[in-house]
Amino acid sequence: MMKIKEFGRNLMCYIGLMVLPILAMGQNDGMPSFELKSNDRVVFLGNGLMEKAQQYGVIETMFLSYWPDRKITFRNLGWSGDTVEGKARSYISKPPKPYDLLLQQIEKTKPSVVFLAYGGVESYAGMKGLETFSQDLNQLLDHIVDMGAEPILWSTLPQKEVPTLSVDLTQRKKQLEMYNDAMAAVANQRGIRYVDIYQGFVDIDGDWYETNGIHLNKAGYTHLAKVLATELDLSLEEWRMDIDVLQSKVTEVSGVRVKDLKSNKEMAHFYGENIGLPWLNYYSVNEEMLPKIKFTGLKRGIYSLSMNGNLIAVANHKQWAQGVSIVEGMSRDLINSLETSIVEINDLYFWEYRPLNRTYLVGMRTHEQGQNSYELAWNSLFINRLENDMFNLRQVEGVLYELEKVK
């Protein structure tokens, strides 16, 4: 009898998987455009994919670049090896149980948007664990919605072949895609967003993985940020500026607004206001994607370009006419500063909610050191200061560009 029930359950799962891709198609169609608003708190939740993202700050920088005038904050609750039941989050002590602890950690952040990256660990169970995974995922989503937050599901990443590991990648591919289909179906049924990052890595070759073929390196997280932006329909606008100095006219512009242009055949002065921050251009390894400025009509000679008095480029009239890539400047410095601050925030928050001696501070031995747990909140003071600094850094109304002929 048990074998018959098991066969029937597996058969239903198989039939379900046959229609999952159909259900998942177009699940984000008809949804309002994705947007982060002022005072939004974005939480990253999931397994090692989320936890390792703390080291780079690339994804947060990407979101901040689209809305530089809004104060958006982030908390990373990624935990290597975690599942939708929170199994990796045990203190090996008395309650709370791992899942209850997971909920407490989410609720404490007061989220408005929660990105969930699960399925990679659970997928090793294959077909047998699929039904339980879907049930547990729905349970977690219910709790997140009850907190007043918008949940957004991410697919898993594909696993890459590496010489040092013997892995049946054909089987692994089936497992990962099976669980991706299940998450897409859950998202479709609930009417929530589903972000397919899997296809953004499986169809394109790139040196994006660490040596284990599972975890991403910084280049991988940079590519992941681009995939996320595309999946969420965020405009990846290139930063370009073409100016005819003889006519004092902007002939082409993208990603920036030009104001108060004054120019002649030997100079150009104007203000530039970024529509967003050109994070994509500066992260690109392709020089063609770097911010580029072109000046046509210049008299023969060498010209220097400065931003707010700081030299950023020198080239001759022919090079300016063809366009010069801008590899330095305030925007580049700002992107680097944001990324550095985010990494510091991630580190501070990590030790706030996951202290090394947590068993003594918040676990079963709090009777010994629990009186010192108030010190964990001190990290929040530094985090708040960094977040305020990041917001103020991004409030640049205009930058003075000055092109001068080198005498």
CSV table of N, CA and C in Angstrom, one decimal, residues 64-65 67-70 239 255-257 259 271-278 307-308 310 329-335 337-338 388-401:
chain,number,residue,atom,x,y,z
A,64,LEU,N,20.9,51.3,-5.5
A,64,LEU,CA,21.0,52.7,-5.1
A,64,LEU,C,21.3,53.6,-6.3
A,65,SER,N,21.9,53.0,-7.3
A,65,SER,CA,22.3,53.8,-8.5
A,65,SER,C,21.1,54.2,-9.3
A,67,TRP,N,18.1,54.9,-8.0
A,67,TRP,CA,17.3,55.9,-7.3
A,67,TRP,C,18.2,56.6,-6.3
A,68,PRO,N,19.1,57.5,-6.8
A,68,PRO,CA,20.0,58.2,-6.0
A,68,PRO,C,19.4,59.2,-5.0
A,69,ASP,N,18.2,59.6,-5.3
A,69,ASP,CA,17.5,60.6,-4.5
A,69,ASP,C,16.7,60.0,-3.3
A,70,ARG,N,16.7,58.6,-3.2
A,70,ARG,CA,15.9,58.0,-2.2
A,70,ARG,C,16.7,57.2,-1.2
A,239,TRP,N,25.9,55.7,-20.4
A,239,TRP,CA,26.2,57.1,-20.2
A,239,TRP,C,27.0,57.6,-21.4
A,255,GLY,N,21.8,59.1,-20.2
A,255,GLY,CA,22.1,58.9,-18.8
A,255,GLY,C,22.5,60.1,-18.0
A,256,VAL,N,22.5,61.3,-18.6
A,256,VAL,CA,22.9,62.5,-18.0
A,256,VAL,C,22.1,63.7,-18.6
A,257,ARG,N,21.9,64.8,-17.8
A,257,ARG,CA,21.3,66.0,-18.3
A,257,ARG,C,22.4,67.1,-18.4
A,259,LYS,N,23.4,71.1,-18.8
A,259,LYS,CA,22.8,72.4,-18.6
A,259,LYS,C,23.8,73.5,-18.7
A,271,TYR,N,27.2,72.1,-17.0
A,271,TYR,CA,26.9,71.3,-15.8
A,271,TYR,C,26.3,70.0,-16.3
A,272,GLY,N,26.6,68.9,-15.6
A,272,GLY,CA,26.0,67.6,-15.9
A,272,GLY,C,25.4,67.1,-14.7
A,273,GLU,N,24.1,66.6,-14.9
A,273,GLU,CA,23.4,66.0,-13.8
A,273,GLU,C,23.1,64.6,-14.2
A,274,ASN,N,23.6,63.6,-13.4
A,274,ASN,CA,23.3,62.2,-13.7
A,274,ASN,C,21.9,61.9,-13.5
A,275,ILE,N,21.2,61.2,-14.4
A,275,ILE,CA,19.9,60.7,-14.2
A,275,ILE,C,19.9,59.6,-13.2
A,276,GLY,N,20.8,58.8,-13.2
A,276,GLY,CA,21.1,57.8,-12.2
A,276,GLY,C,22.6,57.7,-12.0
A,277,LEU,N,23.1,56.8,-11.3
A,277,LEU,CA,24.6,56.6,-11.3
A,277,LEU,C,25.0,55.6,-12.3
A,278,PRO,N,26.0,55.8,-13.1
A,278,PRO,CA,26.4,54.9,-14.2
A,278,PRO,C,27.2,53.7,-13.7
A,307,MET,N,36.3,67.8,-13.8
A,307,MET,CA,35.0,67.8,-13.1
A,307,MET,C,35.2,68.5,-11.8
A,308,ASN,N,34.5,69.6,-11.6
A,308,ASN,CA,34.6,70.4,-10.3
A,308,ASN,C,36.1,70.6,-10.0
A,310,ASN,N,38.7,68.9,-10.8
A,310,ASN,CA,39.6,67.7,-10.8
A,310,ASN,C,39.8,67.2,-12.2
A,329,GLY,N,36.9,60.0,-12.0
A,329,GLY,CA,36.0,61.1,-11.8
A,329,GLY,C,35.1,60.9,-10.6
A,330,MET,N,34.2,61.9,-10.3
A,330,MET,CA,33.3,61.8,-9.2
A,330,MET,C,32.4,60.6,-9.2
A,331,SER,N,31.8,60.3,-10.3
A,331,SER,CA,30.9,59.2,-10.4
A,331,SER,C,31.6,57.9,-10.1
A,332,ARG,N,32.8,57.7,-10.6
A,332,ARG,CA,33.5,56.5,-10.3
A,332,ARG,C,33.9,56.4,-8.8
A,333,ASP,N,34.3,57.5,-8.3
A,333,ASP,CA,34.6,57.6,-6.8
A,333,ASP,C,33.4,57.3,-6.0
A,334,LEU,N,32.3,57.8,-6.4
A,334,LEU,CA,31.0,57.6,-5.7
A,334,LEU,C,30.6,56.2,-5.7
A,335,ILE,N,30.7,55.5,-6.8
A,335,ILE,CA,30.4,54.1,-6.9
A,335,ILE,C,31.3,53.3,-6.0
A,337,SER,N,32.8,54.4,-3.3
A,337,SER,CA,32.5,54.7,-1.9
A,337,SER,C,31.2,54.0,-1.4
A,338,LEU,N,30.2,53.9,-2.3
A,338,LEU,CA,29.0,53.2,-1.9
A,338,LEU,C,29.3,51.8,-1.7
A,388,ASN,N,23.3,57.2,6.4
A,388,ASN,CA,23.1,58.6,6.2
A,388,ASN,C,24.2,59.2,5.4
A,389,ASP,N,25.4,58.8,5.6
A,389,ASP,CA,26.5,59.3,4.8
A,389,ASP,C,26.4,58.9,3.3
A,390,MET,N,25.9,57.7,3.1
A,390,MET,CA,25.7,57.2,1.7
A,390,MET,C,24.6,58.0,1.0
A,391,PHE,N,23.6,58.3,1.7
A,391,PHE,CA,22.5,59.1,1.2
A,391,PHE,C,23.0,60.5,0.8
A,392,ASN,N,23.7,61.1,1.7
A,392,ASN,CA,24.2,62.5,1.4
A,392,ASN,C,25.2,62.5,0.3
A,393,LEU,N,26.0,61.4,0.2
A,393,LEU,CA,27.0,61.4,-0.9
A,393,LEU,C,26.3,61.4,-2.3
A,394,ARG,N,25.1,60.8,-2.4
A,394,ARG,CA,24.4,60.7,-3.6
A,394,ARG,C,23.6,61.9,-4.0
A,395,GLN,N,23.5,62.9,-3.1
A,395,GLN,CA,22.8,64.1,-3.4
A,395,GLN,C,23.6,65.1,-4.1
A,396,VAL,N,24.1,64.8,-5.3
A,396,VAL,CA,24.9,65.7,-6.1
A,396,VAL,C,24.0,66.3,-7.2
A,397,GLU,N,23.8,67.6,-7.0
A,397,GLU,CA,22.8,68.3,-7.9
A,397,GLU,C,23.4,68.5,-9.3
A,398,GLY,N,24.7,68.8,-9.4
A,398,GLY,CA,25.3,69.1,-10.7
A,398,GLY,C,26.8,69.1,-10.6
A,399,VAL,N,27.4,68.7,-11.6
A,399,VAL,CA,28.9,68.7,-11.7
A,399,VAL,C,29.4,69.7,-12.8
A,400,LEU,N,30.3,70.5,-12.5
A,400,LEU,CA,30.8,71.4,-13.5
A,400,LEU,C,31.9,70.8,-14.3
A,401,TYR,N,31.7,70.7,-15.6
A,401,TYR,CA,32.6,70.1,-16.6
A,401,TYR,C,33.3,71.3,-17.3
